Structure formats: C-alpha cells, structure tokens
Amino acid sequence: MKLSIAHLGPAGTYAEAAATAYAEYLVKTTPESLKSSLCPYPSIAQTLWAVAKGEVHLGVVPVENSIEGSVSMTLDTLWQIDTLNIQQALVLPISHALISLASRQEDIQVVYSHPQALAQCQEWLNQNLPQVRQIATNSTTEALQHLDTERTACAIASERAASLYQLPIIAHPINDYPDNCTRFWVVSLQPSPGGNYTSLAFSVPENKPGVLVKPLQLFAERGINMSRIESRPTKRLLGDYLFFIDLEANACEESVKSALTELAAYTKQLKIFGSYSIIDR
C-alpha cells in the first residue's frame, strides 16, 4: 500500500513539484513511512475534495504567493470543507518559462497559463508581448496542451514541464520578481501534528463598526503575532465576509487555547485548520 498524495495536475505543475518535495521530505525524516504515489487532479478544489472524500491520504495545495498573495480557491474550498487539517507547510521557489513552438517570439499571438502565473509575469508580458491575448487555464501544465495545434501560441510553465513534454523554451525566467515563491499546505483528515504556526478562519455575527476589534485584541493582549489576515466574501451577501488568520503560535499553548476559546464568543462560525511547522527547502 502506498501513501497517496493529491495535487493539481497534470504532471509538471508547481503543485506536483511541491508534492514531490514533500514525499522526499517524508522519506528523509521518516524512513519507515510508506512509499508515496502522486495523484493529479484537474483543479485545486477537486484536489481538496479528494482528500475530504478519502480518495487519497494527503493533498498538497498552494495557499499564498509572494507576488500575487493568497490563492482564493484554496481558502474558499477549505472553508466549505469541515474535515481537513493542515499537516505541514512548505515554500517552493517559482521560476516561470515562456514555452512555444513558434519560430520567433514576434509570431506569438496568444499566451496560456494558470491565472496566478499570468499575474506573476504581467510586467514581462506587457513589455515583451503587449498585444498578445492572455487566456487562463486550470494549471500551468494544462496550458501546454494548446501548443501542438496552435503554432502561434505560447504557455507559461516551469522548466521541468518544458523538459517533461519536450517543448522549447523561448525565454526564462520571465516572472516579474526574482524571489518569487509560493507557500503550499499539506492537508489530510488526520489531526494536525502541532507546530509554531496556526491557521484559522471565522465569520462575524453582523457587519458593523468595530466587529474585528475584539477578536484581534484577544491575540494582541496575549502577545500572539498574526502573520496574515485576509477577508474573503461569504458569497451570500455583498459586504458579508470571512476572515482568514495565520498565527505564529501553537494552538496547544495555553495562551493560544484561551484566546481561541474566547474568540468563539465573538464569531458566528470559527474553523481552526490546525497547527503545523514549515519545511525549509
């Protein structure tokens, strides 16, 4: 029996690279662990639901990019699913390549890629391919499927994807910032193992002035640092939001426990995704 790890596919995506890195980490740190098999899914949402339904043991999904911020599909789907827990996080460097079968860069008329990749290369595209149409795909690797039939098309994906599918690279790197990186979460149905980071989300009883003051004070009064706070629409009413928070603290600590217990009294719905550590790459 193998440990199955779901990720956004097909083969060659950055999510697959993150899943591979996590599988290698497991071998190094727990040699007695099962061998891993990678299971590609067409979308981030399907990746998470596969874990929730027990089709796979683990899922690796992107949650935040250093250029474009949070990955909304990951956050929104995690809120919908009540059973998933974060096991660990890892940060992966992201380096984009322009891939095409076009004879010259000047012949390119359309560029395909995942919305995050397109956004991370927006300045480069504006300067080098300003007239090219940009079309979003479910993944960076899926974008490559257009190149065989569209000789005036290009795709933004990884060097590894270009090598895997034997496609030529026109330019690399093309991301707007050299230190581009993405944080991934490893999730499963198992309880979180604990660690120095905790992620949670909550909705508030009503939209009124100062509704966030008390929840945030709970952490400030205890010296608990928040490394991220972000609002997402509930998708029910305009102006109705969920709030996602990352804490630099372990939920097992007494101060954090008391803060979370008190926090529940000021929220309509509170979900704690777990405490975890970040793997250094």
Coordinates of C-alpha atoms in Angstrom, one line a residue:
M1 CA 0.0 0.0 0.0
K2 CA 1.3 3.4 -1.0
L3 CA 0.7 6.8 0.6
S4 CA -1.3 8.7 -2.0
I5 CA -0.8 12.5 -2.4
A6 CA -3.2 14.6 -4.4
H7 CA -2.1 17.7 -6.3
L8 CA -3.1 20.0 -9.1
G9 CA -2.1 18.3 -12.3
P10 CA -1.3 17.2 -14.9
A11 CA 2.4 16.2 -14.4
G12 CA 4.8 19.2 -14.5
T13 CA 2.8 21.7 -12.4
Y14 CA 4.4 23.5 -9.4
A15 CA 1.9 21.7 -7.2
E16 CA 3.3 18.4 -8.4
A17 CA 6.8 19.7 -7.6
A18 CA 5.7 20.6 -4.1
A19 CA 4.0 17.2 -3.6
T20 CA 7.3 15.5 -4.8
A21 CA 9.3 17.7 -2.4
Y22 CA 7.0 16.6 0.5
A23 CA 7.3 13.0 -0.5
E24 CA 11.1 13.3 -0.4
Y25 CA 10.9 15.0 2.9
L26 CA 8.9 12.1 4.4
V27 CA 11.5 9.6 3.2
K28 CA 14.3 11.6 4.8
T29 CA 12.6 12.2 8.1
T30 CA 10.6 9.0 8.5
P31 CA 12.3 6.2 6.6
E32 CA 9.8 3.7 7.9
S33 CA 7.0 5.6 6.1
L34 CA 5.1 4.2 3.1
K35 CA 6.3 5.0 -0.4
S36 CA 4.3 7.7 -2.0
S37 CA 2.3 7.9 -5.2
L38 CA 1.3 11.2 -6.7
C39 CA -2.3 11.6 -7.9
P40 CA -3.1 14.6 -10.2
Y41 CA -6.5 16.3 -10.2
P42 CA -7.8 18.9 -12.6
S43 CA -8.3 21.7 -10.1
I44 CA -7.4 22.8 -6.6
A45 CA -10.9 22.3 -5.4
Q46 CA -11.0 18.7 -6.7
T47 CA -7.7 18.1 -5.0
L48 CA -9.1 19.1 -1.6
W49 CA -12.3 17.3 -2.1
A50 CA -10.4 14.1 -3.0
V51 CA -8.8 14.2 0.4
A52 CA -12.1 15.0 2.2
K53 CA -13.8 12.0 0.5
G54 CA -11.0 9.7 1.4
E55 CA -9.9 9.0 -2.2
V56 CA -6.3 9.9 -1.2
H57 CA -4.3 10.2 2.1
L58 CA -2.9 13.7 1.6
G59 CA -3.3 16.8 -0.6
V60 CA -0.8 19.5 -1.4
V61 CA -2.3 22.8 -2.4
P62 CA -0.9 26.4 -3.0
V63 CA -2.1 28.9 -0.4
E64 CA -0.1 32.1 -0.9
N65 CA 2.3 33.5 -3.5
S66 CA 4.9 36.2 -2.6
I67 CA 3.8 38.3 -5.6
E68 CA 0.0 37.7 -6.0
G69 CA -0.9 36.9 -2.4
S70 CA -3.4 34.3 -1.3
V71 CA -4.9 31.6 -3.6
S72 CA -8.6 32.2 -3.2
M73 CA -9.7 28.8 -4.5
T74 CA -7.7 27.1 -1.7
L75 CA -9.1 29.3 1.0
D76 CA -12.7 29.2 -0.2
T77 CA -12.7 25.4 -0.6
L78 CA -11.1 24.8 2.8
W79 CA -13.9 26.9 4.4
Q80 CA -16.5 24.8 2.6
I81 CA -15.0 21.5 3.9
D82 CA -15.2 20.9 7.7
T83 CA -12.9 17.9 8.0
L84 CA -9.5 18.8 6.6
N85 CA -6.5 19.7 8.8
I86 CA -3.2 21.2 7.8
Q87 CA -0.3 18.8 8.5
Q88 CA 2.6 21.0 7.4
A89 CA 3.6 23.8 5.0
L90 CA 6.4 24.2 2.6
V91 CA 7.7 27.1 0.5
L92 CA 8.8 26.5 -3.1
P93 CA 10.7 28.9 -5.4
I94 CA 8.8 29.6 -8.5
S95 CA 10.6 30.4 -11.8
H96 CA 8.4 30.7 -14.9
A97 CA 9.4 30.0 -18.5
L98 CA 7.8 31.1 -21.8
I99 CA 7.3 27.9 -23.8
S100 CA 6.3 27.8 -27.5
L101 CA 6.7 26.0 -30.9
A102 CA 6.6 29.4 -32.6
S103 CA 9.6 30.1 -34.8
R104 CA 10.0 33.6 -33.4
Q105 CA 8.8 35.4 -30.3
E106 CA 7.3 38.0 -32.6
D107 CA 4.9 35.4 -34.1
I108 CA 3.2 34.7 -30.8
Q109 CA -0.5 35.8 -30.7
V110 CA -1.8 34.1 -27.5
V111 CA -0.4 33.0 -24.2
Y112 CA -2.0 30.3 -22.0
S113 CA -1.4 29.7 -18.3
H114 CA -2.9 29.5 -14.8
P115 CA -4.2 32.9 -13.6
Q116 CA -1.6 33.1 -10.9
A117 CA 1.3 32.5 -13.4
L118 CA -0.1 35.1 -15.8
A119 CA -0.3 37.6 -13.0
Q120 CA 3.2 36.8 -11.8
C121 CA 4.6 37.6 -15.3
Q122 CA 2.3 40.5 -16.1
E123 CA 5.0 43.2 -16.3
W124 CA 7.2 41.0 -18.5
L125 CA 4.3 40.3 -20.8
N126 CA 3.4 44.0 -21.0
Q127 CA 6.9 44.8 -22.1
N128 CA 7.7 41.9 -24.4
L129 CA 4.3 40.7 -25.7
P130 CA 2.0 43.7 -25.2
Q131 CA -0.5 42.7 -28.0
V132 CA -0.8 39.0 -27.1
R133 CA -4.1 37.7 -25.8
Q134 CA -3.9 36.1 -22.3
I135 CA -6.1 33.0 -21.7
A136 CA -6.4 31.4 -18.3
T137 CA -6.2 27.6 -17.8
N138 CA -6.7 25.3 -14.8
S139 CA -3.0 24.7 -14.4
T140 CA 0.3 25.8 -16.0
T141 CA 0.9 22.3 -17.5
E142 CA -2.6 22.2 -19.0
A143 CA -1.6 25.3 -20.9
L144 CA 1.0 23.3 -22.8
Q145 CA -1.8 21.2 -24.4
H146 CA -2.6 24.1 -26.8
L147 CA 0.9 24.3 -28.3
D148 CA 0.7 21.3 -30.7
T149 CA -2.3 22.7 -32.6
E150 CA -1.6 26.4 -32.2
R151 CA 1.9 27.3 -33.5
T152 CA 1.4 31.0 -32.7
A153 CA 0.6 30.2 -29.1
C154 CA 2.8 30.1 -26.1
A155 CA 2.4 28.9 -22.5
I156 CA 3.9 30.0 -19.2
A157 CA 5.0 26.9 -17.1
S158 CA 8.1 25.5 -15.4
E159 CA 11.4 24.5 -17.0
R160 CA 10.6 21.0 -15.8
A161 CA 7.3 20.9 -17.6
A162 CA 9.0 22.0 -20.8
S163 CA 11.6 19.2 -20.4
L164 CA 8.9 16.7 -19.5
Y165 CA 6.8 17.4 -22.6
Q166 CA 9.9 18.1 -24.8
L167 CA 8.9 21.6 -25.7
P168 CA 11.3 24.5 -26.4
I169 CA 11.8 27.4 -24.0
I170 CA 11.6 30.9 -25.7
A171 CA 12.6 32.9 -22.5
H172 CA 13.4 32.2 -18.9
P173 CA 12.9 33.4 -16.2
I174 CA 10.0 35.7 -17.0
N175 CA 8.5 36.2 -13.6
D176 CA 8.5 39.9 -12.6
Y177 CA 10.3 39.4 -9.3
P178 CA 13.3 37.0 -8.9
D179 CA 12.4 36.0 -5.4
N180 CA 9.0 34.6 -6.5
C181 CA 7.9 31.8 -4.2
T182 CA 4.7 30.0 -3.2
R183 CA 3.6 28.5 0.1
F184 CA 1.8 25.2 0.0
W185 CA -0.2 23.4 2.6
V186 CA -0.3 19.7 3.1
V187 CA -3.7 18.7 4.3
S188 CA -5.4 15.4 5.4
L189 CA -8.2 14.1 7.5
Q190 CA -5.8 13.3 10.4
P191 CA -5.5 15.7 13.3
S192 CA -2.8 18.4 12.9
P193 CA 0.5 17.4 14.5
G194 CA 1.2 20.8 16.1
G195 CA 3.8 23.4 15.3
N196 CA 4.7 27.0 15.5
Y197 CA 2.1 28.2 13.1
T198 CA -1.7 28.1 13.3
S199 CA -4.3 28.9 10.6
L200 CA -8.0 29.6 11.2
A201 CA -11.0 31.4 9.7
F202 CA -14.2 32.9 11.1
S203 CA -17.3 34.7 10.2
V204 CA -18.8 37.5 12.3
P205 CA -22.4 37.8 13.6
E206 CA -23.1 41.1 11.8
N207 CA -21.3 43.7 9.7
K208 CA -20.9 46.7 12.0
P209 CA -18.1 49.1 13.1
G210 CA -15.5 47.6 15.3
V211 CA -16.6 44.0 14.8
L212 CA -13.0 42.9 14.3
V213 CA -11.5 44.9 17.2
K214 CA -12.2 42.5 20.0
P215 CA -11.1 39.3 18.0
L216 CA -7.8 41.0 17.2
Q217 CA -7.3 42.3 20.7
L218 CA -7.5 38.8 22.0
F219 CA -4.3 37.9 20.3
A220 CA -2.6 41.3 20.9
E221 CA -3.2 41.1 24.6
R222 CA -1.5 37.7 24.8
G223 CA 1.5 38.7 22.7
I224 CA 0.4 36.4 19.8
N225 CA 1.7 37.6 16.5
M226 CA -0.6 37.5 13.4
S227 CA 1.5 37.0 10.2
R228 CA -1.5 37.3 7.9
I229 CA -5.2 38.4 8.0
E230 CA -7.4 38.4 4.9
S231 CA -11.1 38.8 4.1
R232 CA -12.9 36.7 1.6
P233 CA -16.6 37.1 0.6
T234 CA -19.0 34.6 2.0
K235 CA -20.7 34.6 -1.4
R236 CA -24.1 35.1 0.3
L237 CA -24.4 38.8 0.6
L238 CA -22.4 41.8 -0.7
G239 CA -20.3 43.1 2.2
D240 CA -20.5 39.8 4.1
Y241 CA -17.0 38.5 4.7
L242 CA -15.0 35.6 6.2
F243 CA -11.6 36.4 7.8
F244 CA -8.6 34.1 7.5
I245 CA -5.8 34.5 10.0
D246 CA -2.3 32.9 10.4
L247 CA -0.8 33.0 13.9
E248 CA 2.8 32.5 14.7
A249 CA 1.9 30.2 17.6
N250 CA 0.9 26.7 18.5
A251 CA -2.8 26.1 19.4
C252 CA -1.6 23.7 22.1
E253 CA -0.1 26.6 24.1
E254 CA -2.3 27.8 27.0
S255 CA -2.4 31.4 25.9
V256 CA -3.5 30.4 22.4
K257 CA -6.1 28.0 23.8
S258 CA -7.6 30.7 25.9
A259 CA -7.6 33.2 23.0
L260 CA -9.4 30.7 20.7
T261 CA -11.9 29.8 23.3
E262 CA -12.7 33.5 23.9
L263 CA -12.7 34.1 20.1
A264 CA -15.6 31.7 19.6
A265 CA -17.8 34.0 21.6
Y266 CA -17.2 36.9 19.2
T267 CA -17.7 34.9 15.9
K268 CA -20.6 33.4 14.1
Q269 CA -18.6 30.4 12.9
L270 CA -15.0 29.6 13.8
K271 CA -12.8 27.0 12.0
I272 CA -9.3 26.1 13.1
F273 CA -7.4 24.4 10.3
G274 CA -4.6 23.3 12.6
S275 CA -1.1 24.0 13.9
Y276 CA 1.9 23.0 11.8
S277 CA 5.5 23.6 11.0
I278 CA 7.0 24.9 7.8
I279 CA 9.5 22.7 6.0
D280 CA 12.7 24.5 4.9
R281 CA 13.6 23.9 1.3

